[in-house]
Every structure is written in C-alpha cells, then in structure tokens.
Amino acid sequence: MAEEIVYHTPVMLEESVERMEIGSDSICADLTFGGGGHSRKILSYLGKGGHLYGFDQDADAEKNAPDDDRFTFVRGNFRFLRNFMRYYEVDGLDAILADLGVSGHHFDDETRGFSFRFDADLDMRMNKRGGATAADLLNTASEEKLAEIFKLYGELNCSRKLASAVVKRRATQPFRRVNDLIETAKPFCPPQREKKEMAKVFQALRIEINHEVESLKEMLQQCKELLKPGGRLVVITYHSIEDRIVKNFMKSGNIEGNIEKDFFGRSTSPFDTQKMITPTAEELERNPRSRSAKLRIAIKREEEAR
C-alpha cells in the first residue's frame, strides 16, 4: 500500500467509488488506473463473479497492477475503451470511473517534463512509447497553432505574444529542456501570479501533446454505448475545459450539450445526473491536489423509462 501512495494519492476515493454502486457481480472499468488506489477500492466491493478492467497508457502504471483474478490491466488509452471491451468479449459495463488529468506521479517524476519544478527534457507524453514531445511541438508548430493551443487549453490572455516569443526563440535556440520554456514564458507571467500562469502554459502543452480533449470526447461517447441501463458513470475533473465537456455530456448525452426532446417535450438524454460533489475539508487537507476537483455522476436511464 505504501508504494501506491508514493505513486499517486487517489482523489475523493470514498465519494467516487461509493457512487458507482458496485454489486458483487458488477463488471466495471477504471479508465485511469494510475497508482491503483481507486481500483483497489473497487475490488473490495466485488465478489468472485465481478471483474474490473483498469486502463492506463503509461507503462509505469502497470507496475501497480494487483495480482487478482478479478482484475485485468489494459495498457491503452481510454479512447479505445470500446475496442478493448470487444476484445475481452464484454457487452456492457455496470459502472465506469475516470479520474482525469495528470497523476501525482507524473508531476513528481523529475524526468518526465510535466512540472516546471524540475529541469528535464520537455517531454510531457503520458505514453512514452511514441508520439511528439512538447519540445517537438514548440519547435515545429506554426505561430498561429501555438497561439490557439495556449488560448484554448491554457486560457492565457497572452497567448499570441507567447506564441510569437516561442517562434522567435526557436529560430536560434531550439527548445529541449523545461528551463527553455520557463525562460521564454516568464516575461508573460506577472510575478504575483507567476506559478498559476506558468502552470497554465504547461497545462496547454500537455493537453495538446496527449490529445486529452479528443480522447475525452471519444471516451464519453463510448461510455454511453457500453453502460448498462442503470449503470453509473463517475468522472473527476480538474480544470474548466474538461469539466465543461463532462457536464454538457452528462446533461444531454452529447458533447455539445444540446438537450434534444421527443414529441412530448421530454428530454431524450440517456442519463439522469446527480449534483456535482466537491472535496470535503478533510479531503483537501489530506490531498492538496483535490482542491480543484469536481466529482460528477451520471446514471444510464432504463430503456423503458425513456
């Protein structure tokens, strides 16, 4: 257990797993396995007839997989949920959990480039087996594209100026290390908000590199298809971009958040949703990472009730 805590302290552990309403024979998916904290809690509810599929694209996470016949580790992005469930001949899921964002392990690993606390190679890939790094993006993307990334995913008011500074610097000094990015971005981060603004810069690049928004949208659509009637979708979000997507989807059943109605004026959304839950004071004291967390729950409607 101590090893799991070092890797990542699970956010809103009790609140999220309790609201999955797991039965002894439930078939569940933890789409963001990480250190395995949520998965171990889920397994404590399952009997011999239940099963849990734990997804993670990071090879480091596989080391935390429990030795349990009721558990299957899936090394893959959750955007491929439907494909893997078909591979394992799973027709439907009773409960799905997704703890979005980056694990504490990624932020604390000095070699991964996710944090501006450590100078390291500008990588930021959750899946180290392939794809462009943050350095690749900074060195090759157009100024217009970079400005769009900083605006959309970092919500930075200085997005255009920062993009221009990146292009100007890389003409003579290609980006390789975290400190290269810090030096370039620092003039655009007011001293009184420097850490928050720098975090937004890193967030924007991380979201783009790992295709987080596209993956989230694809995953949510597949959850709608795979959840059994009465099944529960539990999602923990951390920033406004992903939370807006999740909120809209749970409300309407589509990414755009458009509520469609039938002939009688009744919503055709496949979900009934509960209120958003925020961390308790005890949770915030135990785990500072939870300060921006929002827990949202959607329940798949019974077919006859729609």
Tab-separated table of C-alpha atoms in Angstrom:
chain	number	residue	atom	x	y	z
A	1	MET	CA	0.000	0.000	0.000
A	2	ALA	CA	2.843	2.379	0.789
A	3	GLU	CA	4.162	2.028	-2.747
A	4	GLU	CA	0.788	3.023	-4.192
A	5	ILE	CA	0.606	6.153	-2.043
A	6	VAL	CA	4.044	7.262	-3.236
A	7	TYR	CA	2.939	6.863	-6.853
A	8	HIS	CA	-0.352	8.731	-6.502
A	9	THR	CA	-2.794	9.561	-3.708
A	10	PRO	CA	-6.306	8.918	-5.077
A	11	VAL	CA	-8.654	11.899	-5.080
A	12	MET	CA	-12.125	11.625	-3.495
A	13	LEU	CA	-11.643	7.888	-3.090
A	14	GLU	CA	-14.640	7.084	-0.899
A	15	GLU	CA	-17.044	9.507	-2.589
A	16	SER	CA	-16.293	8.316	-6.130
A	17	VAL	CA	-16.336	4.557	-5.529
A	18	GLU	CA	-19.423	4.658	-3.301
A	19	ARG	CA	-21.360	6.413	-6.052
A	20	MET	CA	-20.517	3.684	-8.523
A	21	GLU	CA	-22.922	1.492	-6.506
A	22	ILE	CA	-20.920	-1.647	-7.179
A	23	GLY	CA	-22.534	-5.049	-6.667
A	24	SER	CA	-20.647	-8.279	-6.028
A	25	ASP	CA	-21.115	-9.375	-9.657
A	26	SER	CA	-20.588	-5.961	-11.280
A	27	ILE	CA	-18.423	-5.565	-14.361
A	28	CYS	CA	-16.550	-2.267	-14.012
A	29	ALA	CA	-13.867	-0.147	-15.664
A	30	ASP	CA	-11.361	2.201	-14.049
A	31	LEU	CA	-10.270	4.241	-17.049
A	32	THR	CA	-7.382	5.983	-15.264
A	33	PHE	CA	-5.678	3.266	-13.234
A	34	GLY	CA	-2.517	5.178	-12.225
A	35	GLY	CA	-1.395	4.039	-8.786
A	36	GLY	CA	-4.367	1.724	-8.467
A	37	GLY	CA	-5.939	3.385	-5.436
A	38	HIS	CA	-9.439	3.618	-6.900
A	39	SER	CA	-9.143	0.155	-8.435
A	40	ARG	CA	-8.235	-1.480	-5.135
A	41	LYS	CA	-11.234	0.144	-3.509
A	42	ILE	CA	-13.489	-1.087	-6.319
A	43	LEU	CA	-12.124	-4.623	-5.943
A	44	SER	CA	-13.043	-4.570	-2.253
A	45	TYR	CA	-16.713	-4.392	-3.325
A	46	LEU	CA	-16.522	-7.145	-5.946
A	47	GLY	CA	-17.249	-10.804	-5.351
A	48	LYS	CA	-15.967	-13.773	-7.329
A	49	GLY	CA	-18.403	-13.057	-10.159
A	50	GLY	CA	-17.331	-9.438	-10.618
A	51	HIS	CA	-14.499	-8.065	-12.724
A	52	LEU	CA	-12.597	-4.807	-13.110
A	53	TYR	CA	-10.716	-3.554	-16.174
A	54	GLY	CA	-8.063	-0.974	-15.349
A	55	PHE	CA	-6.889	1.258	-18.212
A	56	ASP	CA	-3.651	3.232	-18.377
A	57	GLN	CA	-1.443	4.165	-21.310
A	58	ASP	CA	1.591	4.798	-19.086
A	59	ALA	CA	3.850	1.760	-18.725
A	60	ASP	CA	4.802	2.918	-15.214
A	61	ALA	CA	1.240	2.291	-14.033
A	62	GLU	CA	1.328	-1.383	-14.949
A	63	LYS	CA	3.782	-1.988	-12.109
A	64	ASN	CA	0.943	-1.174	-9.700
A	65	ALA	CA	-1.481	-3.761	-11.096
A	66	PRO	CA	-2.852	-6.021	-8.335
A	67	ASP	CA	-2.400	-9.775	-8.596
A	68	ASP	CA	-6.100	-10.568	-8.620
A	69	ASP	CA	-8.106	-12.874	-10.892
A	70	ARG	CA	-10.907	-10.314	-10.877
A	71	PHE	CA	-8.652	-7.629	-12.394
A	72	THR	CA	-7.352	-7.082	-15.925
A	73	PHE	CA	-4.820	-4.358	-16.675
A	74	VAL	CA	-5.327	-2.764	-20.092
A	75	ARG	CA	-2.289	-0.898	-21.366
A	76	GLY	CA	-4.010	1.596	-23.612
A	77	ASN	CA	-5.656	4.991	-23.876
A	78	PHE	CA	-9.262	5.076	-22.665
A	79	ARG	CA	-10.283	6.413	-26.067
A	80	PHE	CA	-10.067	2.732	-27.161
A	81	LEU	CA	-12.488	1.544	-24.466
A	82	ARG	CA	-14.961	0.047	-26.921
A	83	ASN	CA	-12.281	-1.850	-28.850
A	84	PHE	CA	-10.801	-3.390	-25.724
A	85	MET	CA	-14.194	-4.346	-24.338
A	86	ARG	CA	-14.965	-6.062	-27.627
A	87	TYR	CA	-11.609	-7.858	-27.405
A	88	TYR	CA	-12.439	-9.101	-23.902
A	89	GLU	CA	-15.981	-10.004	-25.031
A	90	VAL	CA	-17.648	-7.569	-22.634
A	91	ASP	CA	-21.066	-6.474	-23.878
A	92	GLY	CA	-21.822	-3.928	-21.170
A	93	LEU	CA	-20.485	-2.287	-18.026
A	94	ASP	CA	-22.239	-1.681	-14.719
A	95	ALA	CA	-20.003	1.179	-13.609
A	96	ILE	CA	-17.229	3.318	-15.096
A	97	LEU	CA	-14.805	5.594	-13.251
A	98	ALA	CA	-12.465	8.176	-14.778
A	99	ASP	CA	-10.155	10.378	-12.682
A	100	LEU	CA	-9.000	12.814	-15.354
A	101	GLY	CA	-5.880	14.941	-15.563
A	102	VAL	CA	-2.357	14.064	-14.516
A	103	SER	CA	-1.396	11.833	-11.630
A	104	GLY	CA	0.827	12.993	-8.803
A	105	HIS	CA	3.403	10.522	-10.094
A	106	HIS	CA	3.758	12.433	-13.356
A	107	PHE	CA	4.180	15.775	-11.626
A	108	ASP	CA	6.703	14.360	-9.136
A	109	ASP	CA	8.788	12.410	-11.651
A	110	GLU	CA	11.698	14.751	-12.389
A	111	THR	CA	12.397	13.085	-15.737
A	112	ARG	CA	9.006	13.466	-17.461
A	113	GLY	CA	8.837	17.236	-18.019
A	114	PHE	CA	5.276	17.676	-16.701
A	115	SER	CA	6.259	20.130	-13.959
A	116	PHE	CA	8.113	23.443	-14.005
A	117	ARG	CA	9.621	22.484	-10.635
A	118	PHE	CA	12.314	20.372	-12.287
A	119	ASP	CA	14.564	20.947	-15.286
A	120	ALA	CA	14.189	17.940	-17.563
A	121	ASP	CA	13.675	17.088	-21.198
A	122	LEU	CA	10.480	18.744	-22.474
A	123	ASP	CA	8.566	15.506	-22.963
A	124	MET	CA	5.103	15.554	-21.297
A	125	ARG	CA	3.934	12.377	-23.026
A	126	MET	CA	1.791	10.106	-20.868
A	127	ASN	CA	2.607	7.315	-23.279
A	128	LYS	CA	6.379	7.345	-23.722
A	129	ARG	CA	6.285	4.712	-26.457
A	130	GLY	CA	5.548	7.150	-29.265
A	131	GLY	CA	4.258	10.474	-30.495
A	132	ALA	CA	5.596	14.009	-30.491
A	133	THR	CA	7.047	15.559	-27.341
A	134	ALA	CA	6.375	19.049	-26.031
A	135	ALA	CA	9.763	20.087	-27.408
A	136	ASP	CA	8.780	18.776	-30.848
A	137	LEU	CA	5.590	20.813	-30.725
A	138	LEU	CA	7.307	24.031	-29.667
A	139	ASN	CA	9.962	23.619	-32.359
A	140	THR	CA	7.665	22.823	-35.287
A	141	ALA	CA	4.127	24.180	-34.794
A	142	SER	CA	3.157	27.393	-36.534
A	143	GLU	CA	2.813	30.582	-34.512
A	144	GLU	CA	-0.920	30.563	-35.188
A	145	LYS	CA	-1.250	26.977	-33.946
A	146	LEU	CA	0.744	27.689	-30.789
A	147	ALA	CA	-1.390	30.745	-30.027
A	148	GLU	CA	-4.506	28.623	-30.428
A	149	ILE	CA	-3.157	25.967	-28.049
A	150	PHE	CA	-2.205	28.491	-25.373
A	151	LYS	CA	-5.609	30.178	-25.657
A	152	LEU	CA	-7.849	27.110	-25.819
A	153	TYR	CA	-6.081	24.807	-23.388
A	154	GLY	CA	-4.293	27.287	-21.131
A	155	GLU	CA	-6.882	30.069	-21.291
A	156	LEU	CA	-3.972	32.529	-21.417
A	157	ASN	CA	-4.595	36.170	-22.294
A	158	CYS	CA	-1.003	36.433	-23.536
A	159	SER	CA	-1.389	33.526	-25.977
A	160	ARG	CA	-0.374	35.441	-29.123
A	161	LYS	CA	2.586	37.195	-27.513
A	162	LEU	CA	3.821	33.942	-26.000
A	163	ALA	CA	3.499	32.113	-29.325
A	164	SER	CA	5.477	34.876	-31.024
A	165	ALA	CA	8.204	34.629	-28.381
A	166	VAL	CA	8.407	30.842	-28.839
A	167	VAL	CA	8.854	31.180	-32.607
A	168	LYS	CA	11.461	33.923	-32.183
A	169	ARG	CA	13.497	31.885	-29.703
A	170	ARG	CA	13.437	28.606	-31.617
A	171	ALA	CA	14.919	30.329	-34.687
A	172	THR	CA	18.253	30.426	-32.868
A	173	GLN	CA	17.765	28.121	-29.863
A	174	PRO	CA	15.556	25.043	-30.274
A	175	PHE	CA	13.511	24.016	-27.247
A	176	ARG	CA	14.906	20.980	-25.450
A	177	ARG	CA	14.548	21.434	-21.690
A	178	VAL	CA	11.922	22.629	-19.227
A	179	ASN	CA	14.049	25.659	-18.377
A	180	ASP	CA	13.977	26.715	-22.042
A	181	LEU	CA	10.209	27.031	-21.816
A	182	ILE	CA	10.307	28.736	-18.408
A	183	GLU	CA	12.745	31.388	-19.662
A	184	THR	CA	10.537	32.108	-22.665
A	185	ALA	CA	7.238	32.190	-20.764
A	186	LYS	CA	8.388	34.015	-17.621
A	187	PRO	CA	8.141	37.575	-19.066
A	188	PHE	CA	4.430	36.925	-19.694
A	189	CYS	CA	3.698	35.689	-16.168
A	190	PRO	CA	3.071	38.536	-13.681
A	191	PRO	CA	5.148	37.969	-10.508
A	192	GLN	CA	2.081	37.857	-8.274
A	193	ARG	CA	0.556	35.091	-10.420
A	194	GLU	CA	3.703	33.521	-11.827
A	195	LYS	CA	3.097	29.946	-10.633
A	196	LYS	CA	-0.537	29.887	-11.732
A	197	GLU	CA	0.236	31.349	-15.151
A	198	MET	CA	3.202	29.028	-15.679
A	199	ALA	CA	1.010	26.081	-14.743
A	200	LYS	CA	-1.425	27.138	-17.480
A	201	VAL	CA	1.389	27.190	-20.048
A	202	PHE	CA	2.404	23.646	-19.121
A	203	GLN	CA	-1.210	22.507	-18.998
A	204	ALA	CA	-1.868	23.762	-22.512
A	205	LEU	CA	1.080	21.880	-23.981
A	206	ARG	CA	0.292	18.713	-22.017
A	207	ILE	CA	-3.324	18.663	-23.215
A	208	GLU	CA	-2.253	19.094	-26.831
A	209	ILE	CA	0.577	16.550	-26.717
A	210	ASN	CA	-1.618	13.861	-25.172
A	211	HIS	CA	-4.745	14.680	-27.230
A	212	GLU	CA	-6.653	14.878	-23.962
A	213	VAL	CA	-9.717	16.711	-25.234
A	214	GLU	CA	-10.218	14.450	-28.251
A	215	SER	CA	-9.656	11.338	-26.128
A	216	LEU	CA	-12.140	12.515	-23.500
A	217	LYS	CA	-14.854	13.168	-26.076
A	218	GLU	CA	-14.358	9.769	-27.701
A	219	MET	CA	-14.342	8.011	-24.340
A	220	LEU	CA	-17.575	9.646	-23.163
A	221	GLN	CA	-19.428	8.639	-26.323
A	222	GLN	CA	-18.295	5.047	-25.848
A	223	CYS	CA	-19.331	5.072	-22.183
A	224	LYS	CA	-22.855	5.970	-23.305
A	225	GLU	CA	-22.912	2.924	-25.547
A	226	LEU	CA	-21.318	0.491	-23.095
A	227	LEU	CA	-23.112	1.377	-19.850
A	228	LYS	CA	-25.949	-0.960	-18.998
A	229	PRO	CA	-29.332	0.566	-18.089
A	230	GLY	CA	-28.982	1.746	-14.506
A	231	GLY	CA	-25.202	1.795	-14.879
A	232	ARG	CA	-23.194	4.674	-13.464
A	233	LEU	CA	-20.572	6.929	-14.988
A	234	VAL	CA	-18.409	8.683	-12.371
A	235	VAL	CA	-15.906	11.310	-13.536
A	236	ILE	CA	-13.497	13.506	-11.575
A	237	THR	CA	-12.391	16.665	-13.388
A	238	TYR	CA	-9.781	19.292	-12.505
A	239	HIS	CA	-9.963	22.187	-14.959
A	240	SER	CA	-12.773	24.064	-16.646
A	241	ILE	CA	-12.079	22.682	-20.138
A	242	GLU	CA	-12.636	19.029	-19.292
A	243	ASP	CA	-15.332	19.800	-16.703
A	244	ARG	CA	-17.394	21.721	-19.264
A	245	ILE	CA	-17.258	18.772	-21.645
A	246	VAL	CA	-18.237	16.252	-18.969
A	247	LYS	CA	-21.037	18.453	-17.599
A	248	ASN	CA	-22.535	19.012	-21.055
A	249	PHE	CA	-22.327	15.328	-21.929
A	250	MET	CA	-23.949	14.121	-18.722
A	251	LYS	CA	-26.736	16.680	-19.108
A	252	SER	CA	-27.575	15.977	-22.720
A	253	GLY	CA	-25.856	12.801	-23.891
A	254	ASN	CA	-23.844	14.717	-26.491
A	255	ILE	CA	-20.602	16.683	-26.391
A	256	GLU	CA	-22.211	19.952	-27.461
A	257	GLY	CA	-24.628	19.927	-24.537
A	258	ASN	CA	-27.672	20.303	-26.793
A	259	ILE	CA	-30.728	18.949	-24.991
A	260	GLU	CA	-32.954	17.196	-27.500
A	261	LYS	CA	-36.612	16.493	-26.787
A	262	ASP	CA	-39.158	13.993	-28.066
A	263	PHE	CA	-42.613	14.722	-29.457
A	264	PHE	CA	-43.987	15.223	-25.943
A	265	GLY	CA	-41.259	17.671	-24.943
A	266	ARG	CA	-39.379	15.191	-22.780
A	267	SER	CA	-35.581	15.166	-22.769
A	268	THR	CA	-34.100	12.317	-24.776
A	269	SER	CA	-30.842	12.372	-22.827
A	270	PRO	CA	-29.775	8.812	-21.936
A	271	PHE	CA	-28.694	9.965	-18.466
A	272	ASP	CA	-30.106	11.022	-15.155
A	273	THR	CA	-27.496	13.105	-13.369
A	274	GLN	CA	-26.818	13.918	-9.752
A	275	LYS	CA	-25.429	17.134	-8.352
A	276	MET	CA	-21.729	17.919	-8.577
A	277	ILE	CA	-19.720	16.999	-5.486
A	278	THR	CA	-16.655	18.934	-4.316
A	279	PRO	CA	-13.923	17.811	-1.893
A	280	THR	CA	-14.512	17.994	1.846
A	281	ALA	CA	-12.220	19.954	4.160
A	282	GLU	CA	-10.708	16.639	5.290
A	283	GLU	CA	-10.007	15.653	1.681
A	284	LEU	CA	-8.328	18.988	0.953
A	285	GLU	CA	-6.098	18.618	3.983
A	286	ARG	CA	-5.209	15.035	3.104
A	287	ASN	CA	-4.633	15.634	-0.577
A	288	PRO	CA	-3.948	19.228	-1.815
A	289	ARG	CA	-4.258	18.008	-5.443
A	290	SER	CA	-8.013	17.723	-4.868
A	291	ARG	CA	-8.504	21.478	-4.442
A	292	SER	CA	-9.790	21.923	-7.996
A	293	ALA	CA	-11.548	18.548	-8.247
A	294	LYS	CA	-15.202	18.152	-9.176
A	295	LEU	CA	-16.980	14.814	-8.986
A	296	ARG	CA	-19.842	14.282	-11.427
A	297	ILE	CA	-22.151	11.271	-11.673
A	298	ALA	CA	-24.476	10.167	-14.471
A	299	ILE	CA	-26.891	7.221	-14.338
A	300	LYS	CA	-27.905	5.450	-17.544
A	301	ARG	CA	-31.677	5.534	-17.851
A	302	GLU	CA	-33.649	2.344	-18.065
A	303	GLU	CA	-34.812	1.775	-21.621
A	304	GLU	CA	-38.497	1.667	-20.732
A	305	ALA	CA	-38.275	4.958	-18.860
A	306	ARG	CA	-37.037	6.907	-21.868
